[in-house]
Amino acid sequence: MAEWLLNRWTGAAAAIMIQWSCGASYTFSIYSPVLKSSQGYDQSTLDTVSVFKDIGANFGILSGLLYTAVTPYRSSGVECLSAKSKWASLGGPWVVLAAGAVQVFVGFMFMWAAVVGLIGTPPVWVMCFFAWLGANGQTFLNTTNVVTGLRNFPEYSGTIVGIMKGFLGLSGAILIQLYHTFCDGDPATYLLMLACLPAFICTLLMFLVRIYEVRDSNYKKHLNGFSVVTVIIVAYLMFIIILQNFTSLSTWARMLTFVILMVLLALPYGIAIKAQWEESRSFAQTFSFERPPSTDSQKLIMSPSYSPSGDQSEYQELPSDAGQLQLNSDDMLTHEQEMNLLQAMCTIDFWMLFLTMISGLGSGLAMINNMSQIGESLGYSTIEINNMVSLWSMWNFLGRFGGGYVSDYIMHRKGWPRPLLMVATLGTMIFGHVIIAVGFPGNLYLGPVLVGICYGAHWSLMPTITSEIFGVRHMGTIFNTIAAASPLGSYLLSVKVVGYIYDKEADKEDNSCFGIHCFMSSFFILAAVSFIAFLAGLALYFRTRNFYKLVVLRRLKHSV
């Protein structure tokens, strides 16, 4: 019975559920008005609280360090526990999930208590701290789910990371649907829900999210099942969002749409049950012939010929020369080592990834932060602007999911290094910014879509590339350090570039601006910044393409 509950498939389904529940930082616009009015904040003070919330949501170094400390790492079949990670024998991913759940609960519970008057009005710095704390809990949950998924499904790391990052991107849209169903017009109660819902789900499911030592690579069919369910959920959310922007749904209609959404969100468990059943059946058949020494399917190191799914994935046609190349430089040998954060920071590759993050993702965030003002300046209607802002999370998801899925496809089928796709997305982002800058009629139906998809793709490509270049052992810490560049880039480009130029162009009386000139210069600058990120990504591709051929592709071919 335990085998049906404790396996990598139910672990992945549990991680998906945690992911869609923990994106409270994406819904700040829902509860910020009541936070402002109840605490007597002016706009500048509210923005300060928002900045600390953004820092918390992107500062994941602590979560990466904790994950490394409490989880064992198996290298070449030998479990490795460093002096700093002796607690790993008593811990596991659940420790990090529990820490994140406590942070989310305490942070949002404090804000709720302040808003409803349960406690006195706290000083601004105290509110900023708890806003940071509640948002920082998200990084603990996200780091655990992404890194654990990558370790459980290493041969298709891009796909599983894309699914996990995609559901995190969708979480804002899902939580807003819960708000409209149960708390519509009552953001204070919504704050209480944000405190309790992720904590309850984590407490319920955290022991299912484990690192399962399964050595096989023929599971793509079931990962594709997760992918299909994900796309169905996105299509349904797009339909609901557009419908809500054009009409007001009655109470029974909101309840109906919510029930359908919950049924769709439960489908990953159906995929997990089917996958585990097929793997158990295949294992029983193989065991009857091979008689391996261990009967625990979750601890079994499969033979190269073992095929749990019973068929071969179409992606397993790796280029024949990938495994025939010989290592010919000390640089390749260095890349094969498991680097820690300090070692990674001493490499050029780390700072290239950091530069692409601060420039590429920073310019993407600058666009979404100013989407409403851009629409107003170009004469779009309120309904059109609301649709564009609401659908941003959909384009963001498509990028996150598609970036992981497509990168696995080109790696397994074409033998192309993953950084090549990163270069392509950065090049496409340049065109997206230029389209917005030019300001032709209907430009916001194309430009933000391109930027949104490319922005999302980075969030699934970056963790996977990080794990391949620097190793999996300290991947959570290294990637979260690189990800810290995102809010820094957002601040520099949103405030110091877009905001500054808009204020210069705006009417001094009402501080508003109408016309193409309001954002033209800003977005040409954003396009130039994205071009710098493109050049850095291109340099990283040329630096690592031999490493991918000599190490990564050979490792994939060996596992297949």
Coordinates of C-alpha atoms in Angstrom, one line a residue:
M1 CA 0.0 0.0 0.0
A2 CA 2.9 2.4 0.9
E3 CA 4.2 1.9 -2.7
W4 CA 1.1 3.4 -4.1
L5 CA 1.3 6.4 -1.9
L6 CA 5.1 7.0 -1.7
N7 CA 6.4 7.1 -5.3
R8 CA 7.8 9.8 -7.5
W9 CA 4.5 10.2 -9.4
T10 CA 2.3 11.0 -6.4
G11 CA 5.2 13.1 -5.2
A12 CA 5.1 15.1 -8.5
A13 CA 1.3 15.4 -8.2
A14 CA 1.6 16.7 -4.6
A15 CA 4.3 19.2 -5.7
I16 CA 2.0 20.5 -8.5
M17 CA -0.8 21.1 -5.9
I18 CA 1.7 23.0 -3.6
Q19 CA 2.9 25.0 -6.5
W20 CA -0.5 26.4 -7.5
S21 CA -1.3 27.3 -3.9
C22 CA 1.8 29.3 -3.1
G23 CA 1.7 32.2 -5.6
A24 CA 0.3 34.8 -3.2
S25 CA 2.9 37.4 -4.2
Y26 CA 1.4 37.5 -7.7
T27 CA -2.0 38.8 -6.3
F28 CA -0.7 41.8 -4.3
S29 CA -3.1 44.0 -6.3
I30 CA -6.1 42.2 -4.7
Y31 CA -5.2 43.0 -1.1
S32 CA -3.1 46.1 -1.4
P33 CA -6.0 48.6 -1.4
V34 CA -7.3 47.3 2.0
L35 CA -3.7 47.2 3.3
K36 CA -3.3 50.9 2.3
S37 CA -6.6 52.1 3.7
S38 CA -6.5 50.2 7.0
Q39 CA -3.0 51.2 7.8
G40 CA -3.2 54.7 6.5
Y41 CA -0.4 54.4 4.0
D42 CA 0.3 56.8 1.2
Q43 CA 1.2 55.3 -2.2
S44 CA 5.0 55.7 -1.6
T45 CA 4.7 53.6 1.7
L46 CA 2.6 51.0 0.0
D47 CA 5.2 50.7 -2.8
T48 CA 7.8 50.2 -0.1
V49 CA 5.9 47.3 1.3
S50 CA 5.5 45.9 -2.2
V51 CA 9.3 46.1 -2.8
F52 CA 10.0 44.1 0.3
K53 CA 7.4 41.6 -0.9
D54 CA 9.2 41.3 -4.2
I55 CA 12.5 40.9 -2.5
G56 CA 11.1 38.1 -0.4
A57 CA 9.6 36.3 -3.4
N58 CA 12.9 36.3 -5.2
F59 CA 15.5 35.9 -2.4
G60 CA 15.7 32.1 -2.4
I61 CA 19.3 31.6 -1.2
L62 CA 18.2 30.5 2.3
S63 CA 15.9 27.9 0.8
G64 CA 18.6 26.6 -1.4
L65 CA 21.1 26.3 1.5
L66 CA 18.5 24.5 3.7
Y67 CA 17.6 22.1 0.9
T68 CA 21.2 21.2 0.4
A69 CA 21.7 20.7 4.2
V70 CA 18.7 18.4 4.8
T71 CA 18.6 16.2 1.6
P72 CA 21.1 13.4 0.8
Y73 CA 22.8 13.4 -2.6
R74 CA 23.6 10.2 -4.5
S75 CA 26.5 10.3 -6.9
S76 CA 27.3 7.3 -9.0
G77 CA 25.2 5.1 -6.8
V78 CA 26.9 6.2 -3.6
E79 CA 25.1 8.3 -1.1
C80 CA 27.1 11.4 -0.1
L81 CA 26.6 13.3 3.1
S82 CA 29.0 16.2 3.7
A83 CA 29.8 17.4 7.2
K84 CA 27.3 20.2 6.7
S85 CA 24.5 17.8 5.7
K86 CA 24.6 15.2 8.4
W87 CA 21.1 16.2 9.3
A88 CA 20.0 14.8 5.9
S89 CA 19.7 11.4 7.4
L90 CA 16.9 12.7 9.6
G91 CA 15.4 15.2 7.2
G92 CA 14.4 15.4 3.6
P93 CA 12.5 17.8 1.3
W94 CA 9.6 17.9 3.8
V95 CA 11.8 20.0 6.2
V96 CA 12.1 22.8 3.6
L97 CA 8.4 22.6 2.8
A98 CA 7.5 22.8 6.5
A99 CA 9.8 25.9 6.9
G100 CA 8.1 27.6 3.9
A101 CA 4.6 26.8 5.1
V102 CA 5.4 28.3 8.5
Q103 CA 6.8 31.5 6.9
V104 CA 3.7 31.9 4.6
F105 CA 1.3 31.3 7.5
V106 CA 3.1 33.7 10.0
G107 CA 3.6 36.4 7.4
F108 CA 0.1 36.6 5.9
M109 CA -1.6 35.9 9.3
F110 CA 0.2 39.0 10.7
M111 CA -1.0 41.1 7.8
W112 CA -4.5 39.9 8.2
A113 CA -4.5 40.6 12.0
A114 CA -3.3 44.1 11.3
V115 CA -5.9 44.8 8.6
V116 CA -8.9 43.6 10.6
G117 CA -7.7 45.4 13.8
L118 CA -6.9 42.3 15.8
I119 CA -3.5 44.0 16.7
G120 CA -2.5 47.6 16.7
T121 CA -1.2 49.4 13.7
P122 CA 2.4 48.1 13.3
P123 CA 5.3 50.3 12.3
V124 CA 6.0 50.3 8.6
W125 CA 9.3 48.4 9.0
V126 CA 7.4 45.6 10.8
M127 CA 4.8 45.3 8.0
C128 CA 7.7 45.2 5.5
F129 CA 9.3 42.4 7.4
F130 CA 6.2 40.3 7.5
A131 CA 5.4 41.0 3.8
W132 CA 8.9 39.8 3.1
L133 CA 8.5 36.7 5.3
G134 CA 5.2 35.7 3.7
A135 CA 6.6 36.0 0.2
N136 CA 9.9 34.4 1.1
G137 CA 8.0 31.2 2.1
Q138 CA 7.2 30.8 -1.6
T139 CA 10.8 30.4 -2.4
F140 CA 11.1 27.5 0.0
L141 CA 8.2 25.7 -1.5
N142 CA 9.3 26.4 -5.1
T143 CA 12.9 25.4 -4.5
T144 CA 11.9 22.1 -3.0
N145 CA 9.4 21.2 -5.7
V146 CA 11.7 22.2 -8.6
V147 CA 14.9 20.5 -7.4
T148 CA 13.1 17.4 -6.1
G149 CA 11.4 17.0 -9.5
L150 CA 14.6 17.5 -11.3
R151 CA 16.3 14.8 -9.2
N152 CA 13.4 12.4 -9.7
F153 CA 13.1 12.9 -13.4
P154 CA 16.7 13.8 -14.5
E155 CA 16.5 12.6 -18.1
Y156 CA 13.7 15.1 -18.8
S157 CA 14.6 17.8 -16.4
G158 CA 13.4 20.6 -18.7
T159 CA 9.9 19.1 -18.9
I160 CA 9.4 18.6 -15.1
V161 CA 10.9 22.0 -14.3
G162 CA 8.6 23.6 -16.9
I163 CA 5.6 21.9 -15.3
M164 CA 6.6 23.1 -11.8
K165 CA 7.4 26.6 -12.9
G166 CA 4.3 26.7 -15.0
F167 CA 2.0 26.0 -12.2
L168 CA 3.7 28.6 -10.0
G169 CA 3.1 31.1 -12.8
L170 CA -0.5 30.0 -13.0
S171 CA -1.0 30.2 -9.2
G172 CA -1.9 33.9 -9.3
A173 CA -4.8 33.3 -11.8
I174 CA -6.0 30.2 -9.8
L175 CA -5.9 32.1 -6.4
I176 CA -7.8 35.0 -8.0
Q177 CA -10.5 32.6 -9.0
L178 CA -10.7 31.4 -5.4
Y179 CA -11.0 35.0 -4.4
H180 CA -13.9 35.7 -6.7
T181 CA -15.7 32.5 -5.6
F182 CA -15.3 32.8 -1.8
C183 CA -14.0 36.3 -0.9
D184 CA -15.3 38.6 -3.7
G185 CA -15.2 42.2 -2.4
D186 CA -13.6 41.1 0.9
P187 CA -9.8 41.3 0.5
A188 CA -9.3 41.0 4.3
T189 CA -10.7 37.5 4.3
Y190 CA -8.6 36.8 1.2
L191 CA -5.5 37.6 3.3
L192 CA -6.6 35.0 5.8
M193 CA -7.1 32.4 3.0
L194 CA -3.5 33.2 1.8
A195 CA -2.2 32.4 5.2
C196 CA -4.1 29.1 5.7
L197 CA -4.5 27.5 2.3
P198 CA -0.8 26.9 1.4
A199 CA 0.1 26.0 5.0
F200 CA -2.8 23.4 5.0
I201 CA -1.8 21.9 1.7
C202 CA 1.9 21.7 2.6
T203 CA 1.1 20.0 5.9
L204 CA -1.2 17.5 4.2
L205 CA 1.2 16.6 1.3
M206 CA 4.8 17.5 2.3
F207 CA 5.7 13.9 3.3
L208 CA 4.8 12.7 -0.3
V209 CA 7.5 15.0 -1.9
R210 CA 10.6 12.9 -1.6
I211 CA 13.7 12.0 -3.6
Y212 CA 13.0 8.5 -5.1
E213 CA 16.0 6.5 -6.3
V214 CA 14.6 5.2 -9.6
R215 CA 17.1 4.5 -12.4
D216 CA 15.1 4.5 -15.7
S217 CA 14.4 6.9 -18.5
N218 CA 11.3 5.7 -20.3
Y219 CA 8.7 7.7 -18.4
K220 CA 8.2 10.6 -20.9
K221 CA 4.7 9.3 -21.8
H222 CA 3.5 10.0 -18.2
L223 CA 5.2 13.4 -18.1
N224 CA 3.4 14.2 -21.3
G225 CA 0.1 13.3 -19.4
F226 CA 0.9 15.9 -16.8
S227 CA 1.7 18.3 -19.7
V228 CA -1.7 17.7 -21.4
V229 CA -3.6 18.3 -18.2
T230 CA -1.6 21.5 -17.7
V231 CA -2.5 22.8 -21.1
I232 CA -6.2 22.0 -20.5
I233 CA -6.2 24.0 -17.2
V234 CA -4.6 27.0 -19.0
A235 CA -7.2 26.9 -21.8
Y236 CA -10.0 26.8 -19.2
L237 CA -8.5 29.7 -17.2
M238 CA -8.1 31.8 -20.3
F239 CA -11.8 31.2 -21.1
I240 CA -12.9 32.1 -17.5
I241 CA -10.7 35.2 -17.4
I242 CA -12.0 36.6 -20.7
L243 CA -15.6 35.8 -19.7
Q244 CA -15.2 37.6 -16.3
N245 CA -13.8 40.7 -18.0
F246 CA -16.9 41.0 -20.3
T247 CA -19.7 40.0 -17.9
S248 CA -20.4 39.6 -14.2
L249 CA -21.0 36.0 -13.2
S250 CA -23.7 35.1 -10.7
T251 CA -22.9 33.2 -7.5
W252 CA -24.0 29.8 -8.8
A253 CA -21.9 30.4 -12.0
R254 CA -18.8 31.2 -10.0
M255 CA -19.3 28.1 -7.9
L256 CA -19.7 26.0 -11.0
T257 CA -16.6 27.4 -12.6
F258 CA -14.7 26.8 -9.3
V259 CA -15.8 23.1 -9.1
I260 CA -14.7 22.5 -12.7
L261 CA -11.4 24.1 -11.9
M262 CA -10.9 21.9 -8.8
V263 CA -11.7 18.8 -10.8
L264 CA -9.1 19.8 -13.4
L265 CA -6.5 20.5 -10.7
A266 CA -7.1 17.0 -9.3
L267 CA -6.3 15.3 -12.7
P268 CA -2.5 15.0 -12.0
Y269 CA -3.3 12.4 -9.3
G270 CA -5.1 10.3 -11.9
I271 CA -2.0 10.5 -14.1
A272 CA 0.1 9.5 -11.1
I273 CA -2.0 6.5 -10.2
K274 CA -1.9 5.3 -13.8
A275 CA 1.9 5.8 -14.1
Q276 CA 2.6 3.9 -10.8
W277 CA 0.3 1.1 -11.8
E278 CA 2.1 0.6 -15.2
E279 CA 5.5 0.9 -13.5
S280 CA 4.6 -1.7 -10.9
R281 CA 3.2 -4.1 -13.5
S282 CA 6.3 -3.7 -15.6
F283 CA 8.5 -4.2 -12.6
A284 CA 6.7 -7.4 -11.6
Q285 CA 7.2 -8.8 -15.1
T286 CA 10.8 -7.9 -15.2
F287 CA 11.4 -9.2 -11.7
S288 CA 10.0 -12.6 -12.6
F289 CA 12.7 -12.9 -15.3
E290 CA 15.7 -11.1 -13.8
R291 CA 15.4 -11.7 -10.0
P292 CA 17.2 -8.6 -8.9
P293 CA 18.5 -8.6 -5.3
S294 CA 16.2 -5.9 -4.1
T295 CA 12.4 -6.1 -4.4
D296 CA 11.8 -2.4 -3.6
S297 CA 10.9 -0.8 -6.9
Q298 CA 11.6 2.6 -5.6
K299 CA 15.2 1.8 -4.6
L300 CA 16.0 -0.4 -7.6
I301 CA 18.7 0.7 -9.9
M302 CA 17.3 -0.4 -13.2
S303 CA 19.3 -2.3 -15.8
P304 CA 19.9 -0.5 -19.1
S305 CA 17.4 -2.7 -20.8
Y306 CA 14.6 -2.1 -18.3
S307 CA 11.6 -0.2 -19.7
P308 CA 8.8 0.5 -17.1
S309 CA 6.5 2.1 -19.6
G310 CA 6.8 -0.8 -22.0
D311 CA 7.6 1.5 -25.0
Q312 CA 10.3 3.8 -26.2
S313 CA 9.9 7.5 -26.1
E314 CA 10.2 9.3 -29.5
Y315 CA 12.7 11.7 -27.9
Q316 CA 15.3 9.0 -27.2
E317 CA 17.0 9.4 -30.6
L318 CA 20.1 11.1 -29.5
P319 CA 22.8 12.0 -32.1
S320 CA 25.1 9.1 -32.5
D321 CA 28.3 11.2 -32.2
A322 CA 27.3 12.6 -28.8
G323 CA 28.7 9.6 -27.0
Q324 CA 31.8 9.1 -29.2
L325 CA 33.5 12.4 -28.4
Q326 CA 36.4 12.4 -26.0
L327 CA 37.0 14.9 -23.1
N328 CA 40.0 17.0 -24.1
S329 CA 40.3 19.8 -21.7
D330 CA 40.5 20.5 -18.0
D331 CA 37.5 22.9 -18.4
M332 CA 35.3 19.9 -19.3
L333 CA 36.5 18.0 -16.2
T334 CA 35.8 21.0 -14.0
H335 CA 32.3 21.3 -15.3
E336 CA 31.5 17.7 -14.4
Q337 CA 32.2 18.4 -10.7
E338 CA 29.4 19.4 -8.3
M339 CA 30.2 23.0 -7.6
N340 CA 29.0 25.0 -4.5
L341 CA 28.0 28.6 -4.7
L342 CA 31.4 30.1 -4.1
Q343 CA 33.0 27.9 -6.8
A344 CA 30.2 28.7 -9.2
M345 CA 30.6 32.4 -8.6
C346 CA 34.3 32.1 -9.6
T347 CA 33.3 31.1 -13.1
I348 CA 32.5 33.2 -16.1
D349 CA 29.4 31.1 -16.9
F350 CA 27.8 32.1 -13.6
W351 CA 28.1 35.8 -14.4
M352 CA 26.9 35.3 -17.9
L353 CA 23.7 33.7 -16.6
F354 CA 23.4 36.6 -14.0
L355 CA 23.7 39.1 -16.8
T356 CA 21.0 37.5 -18.9
M357 CA 18.8 37.3 -15.9
I358 CA 19.2 41.0 -14.9
S359 CA 18.8 42.2 -18.4
G360 CA 16.3 39.7 -20.0
L361 CA 14.0 39.1 -17.0
G362 CA 14.4 42.7 -15.7
S363 CA 13.2 44.1 -19.0
G364 CA 10.2 41.7 -19.0
L365 CA 9.2 42.7 -15.5
A366 CA 9.5 46.4 -16.5
M367 CA 7.0 45.8 -19.3
I368 CA 4.4 44.0 -17.1
N369 CA 4.8 46.6 -14.3
N370 CA 3.7 49.3 -16.8
M371 CA 1.2 47.4 -18.9
S372 CA -1.8 49.5 -17.7
Q373 CA -0.1 52.8 -18.4
I374 CA 1.1 51.7 -21.8
G375 CA -2.5 50.7 -22.8
E376 CA -3.9 54.0 -21.6
S377 CA -1.3 56.1 -23.4
L378 CA -2.0 54.2 -26.7
G379 CA -5.8 54.6 -26.4
Y380 CA -6.8 51.0 -25.6
S381 CA -10.1 50.6 -23.7
T382 CA -10.4 49.5 -20.1
I383 CA -11.7 46.1 -21.1
E384 CA -8.8 45.5 -23.5
I385 CA -6.3 46.5 -20.9
N386 CA -7.8 44.3 -18.3
N387 CA -7.8 41.4 -20.7
M388 CA -4.1 42.0 -21.5
V389 CA -3.1 42.2 -17.9
S390 CA -5.2 39.1 -16.9
L391 CA -3.8 37.0 -19.8
W392 CA -0.2 37.9 -18.9
S393 CA -0.1 35.0 -16.5
M394 CA -1.2 32.7 -19.4
W395 CA 1.6 33.9 -21.7
N396 CA 4.0 33.6 -18.8
F397 CA 2.9 30.0 -18.2
L398 CA 3.2 29.1 -21.9
G399 CA 6.8 30.3 -21.8
R400 CA 7.6 28.4 -18.6
F401 CA 6.0 25.2 -19.7
G402 CA 7.0 25.5 -23.4
G403 CA 10.6 26.4 -22.6
G404 CA 11.2 23.3 -20.6
Y405 CA 9.4 21.0 -23.0
V406 CA 11.0 22.4 -26.1
S407 CA 14.4 22.4 -24.6
D408 CA 14.1 18.7 -23.8
Y409 CA 12.9 18.0 -27.3
I410 CA 15.9 19.7 -29.0
M411 CA 18.3 18.1 -26.5
H412 CA 17.0 14.5 -27.0
R413 CA 16.0 14.7 -30.7
K414 CA 18.5 17.2 -32.2
G415 CA 21.4 17.2 -29.8
W416 CA 21.3 21.0 -29.5
P417 CA 22.5 22.6 -26.2
R418 CA 19.8 24.1 -24.0
P419 CA 21.5 27.6 -24.0
L420 CA 20.7 27.8 -27.7
L421 CA 17.0 28.0 -26.9
M422 CA 17.7 30.7 -24.3
V423 CA 19.5 32.7 -27.0
A424 CA 16.5 32.3 -29.3
T425 CA 14.0 33.6 -26.6
L426 CA 16.2 36.6 -25.9
G427 CA 16.3 37.5 -29.6
T428 CA 12.5 37.2 -29.8
M429 CA 12.2 39.4 -26.7
I430 CA 14.1 42.2 -28.5
F431 CA 11.4 42.2 -31.2
G432 CA 8.7 42.2 -28.6
H433 CA 10.1 45.4 -27.0
V434 CA 10.5 47.0 -30.4
I435 CA 6.9 46.2 -31.4
I436 CA 5.7 48.0 -28.2
A437 CA 8.0 50.9 -28.8
V438 CA 6.8 51.5 -32.4
G439 CA 3.2 51.8 -31.1
F440 CA 1.3 50.8 -34.3
P441 CA -2.4 50.0 -34.0
G442 CA -2.9 46.6 -32.2
N443 CA 0.7 46.4 -31.1
L444 CA -0.2 45.3 -27.6
Y445 CA -1.9 42.2 -29.0
L446 CA 1.5 41.0 -30.2
G447 CA 4.4 42.6 -28.3
P448 CA 3.4 41.6 -24.7
V449 CA 2.6 38.1 -25.9
L450 CA 6.2 37.7 -27.3
V451 CA 7.8 39.3 -24.2
G452 CA 5.6 37.2 -21.8
I453 CA 6.3 33.9 -23.5
C454 CA 10.1 34.6 -23.6
Y455 CA 10.1 35.9 -20.0
G456 CA 8.4 32.7 -18.8
A457 CA 10.7 30.5 -20.8
H458 CA 13.7 31.9 -18.8
W459 CA 12.2 30.7 -15.6
S460 CA 12.3 27.0 -16.7
L461 CA 15.5 27.2 -18.7
M462 CA 17.6 28.9 -16.0
P463 CA 17.3 26.2 -13.3
T464 CA 17.9 23.4 -15.8
I465 CA 20.9 25.0 -17.4
T466 CA 22.2 25.8 -13.9
S467 CA 22.0 22.1 -12.8
E468 CA 23.7 20.9 -16.0
I469 CA 26.6 23.4 -15.8
F470 CA 27.2 23.5 -12.0
G471 CA 25.7 20.2 -10.9
V472 CA 22.6 19.2 -9.0
R473 CA 24.0 19.1 -5.5
H474 CA 24.0 22.9 -4.8
M475 CA 21.7 23.8 -7.7
G476 CA 19.0 25.3 -5.4
T477 CA 21.4 27.7 -3.9
I478 CA 23.2 28.7 -7.1
F479 CA 20.0 29.2 -9.1
N480 CA 18.3 31.3 -6.4
T481 CA 21.4 33.5 -6.3
I482 CA 21.2 34.0 -10.0
A483 CA 17.4 34.6 -9.8
A484 CA 18.1 37.5 -7.3
A485 CA 19.1 39.5 -10.4
S486 CA 15.5 39.6 -11.5
P487 CA 14.1 42.1 -9.0
L488 CA 17.3 44.1 -9.2
G489 CA 16.8 44.4 -13.0
S490 CA 13.2 45.2 -12.5
Y491 CA 14.0 48.1 -10.1
L492 CA 16.6 49.6 -12.4
L493 CA 14.6 49.4 -15.6
S494 CA 11.1 50.1 -14.2
V495 CA 12.0 53.0 -11.9
K496 CA 15.2 54.4 -13.3
V497 CA 14.3 54.1 -17.0
V498 CA 10.6 53.6 -17.8
G499 CA 9.3 55.6 -14.8
Y500 CA 11.8 58.4 -15.2
I501 CA 11.2 58.9 -18.9
Y502 CA 7.4 58.7 -18.4
D503 CA 7.5 61.4 -15.8
K504 CA 9.5 63.6 -18.1
E505 CA 7.0 63.1 -21.0
A506 CA 3.8 63.4 -18.8
D507 CA 1.6 66.4 -18.3
K508 CA 2.8 68.2 -15.2
E509 CA -0.8 69.0 -14.0
D510 CA -2.3 65.5 -13.8
N511 CA 0.9 63.4 -14.3
S512 CA -0.6 61.6 -17.3
C513 CA 0.7 61.0 -20.8
F514 CA -1.0 60.0 -24.0
G515 CA 0.6 59.1 -27.3
I516 CA 3.4 56.9 -28.8
H517 CA 6.1 59.2 -27.4
C518 CA 5.3 58.2 -23.7
F519 CA 7.0 54.9 -23.9
M520 CA 8.9 54.8 -27.2
S521 CA 12.3 55.8 -25.8
S522 CA 11.9 53.5 -22.8
F523 CA 11.2 50.4 -24.9
F524 CA 13.9 51.0 -27.3
I525 CA 16.2 51.1 -24.3
L526 CA 14.7 47.9 -23.0
A527 CA 15.3 46.4 -26.5
A528 CA 18.9 47.5 -26.3
V529 CA 19.2 45.9 -22.8
S530 CA 17.7 42.7 -24.1
F531 CA 20.3 42.7 -26.9
I532 CA 23.0 42.8 -24.3
A533 CA 21.4 39.8 -22.7
F534 CA 21.3 38.2 -26.1
L535 CA 25.0 38.7 -26.6
A536 CA 25.8 37.3 -23.2
G537 CA 23.6 34.2 -23.9
L538 CA 25.3 33.8 -27.3
A539 CA 28.7 33.9 -25.6
L540 CA 27.5 31.3 -23.0
Y541 CA 26.3 29.0 -25.9
F542 CA 29.7 29.1 -27.6
R543 CA 31.4 28.5 -24.3
T544 CA 29.4 25.5 -23.3
R545 CA 28.4 23.8 -26.6
N546 CA 31.4 21.5 -26.4
F547 CA 30.6 20.7 -22.8
Y548 CA 27.1 19.8 -23.7
K549 CA 28.4 17.4 -26.5
L550 CA 31.1 15.9 -24.3
V551 CA 29.3 15.6 -21.0
V552 CA 25.5 16.3 -21.0
L553 CA 24.5 14.5 -24.2
R554 CA 26.8 11.6 -23.5
R555 CA 25.2 11.3 -20.0
L556 CA 21.7 11.3 -21.5
K557 CA 22.7 8.7 -24.1
H558 CA 24.1 6.5 -21.4
S559 CA 20.9 6.8 -19.3
V560 CA 18.7 5.9 -22.3

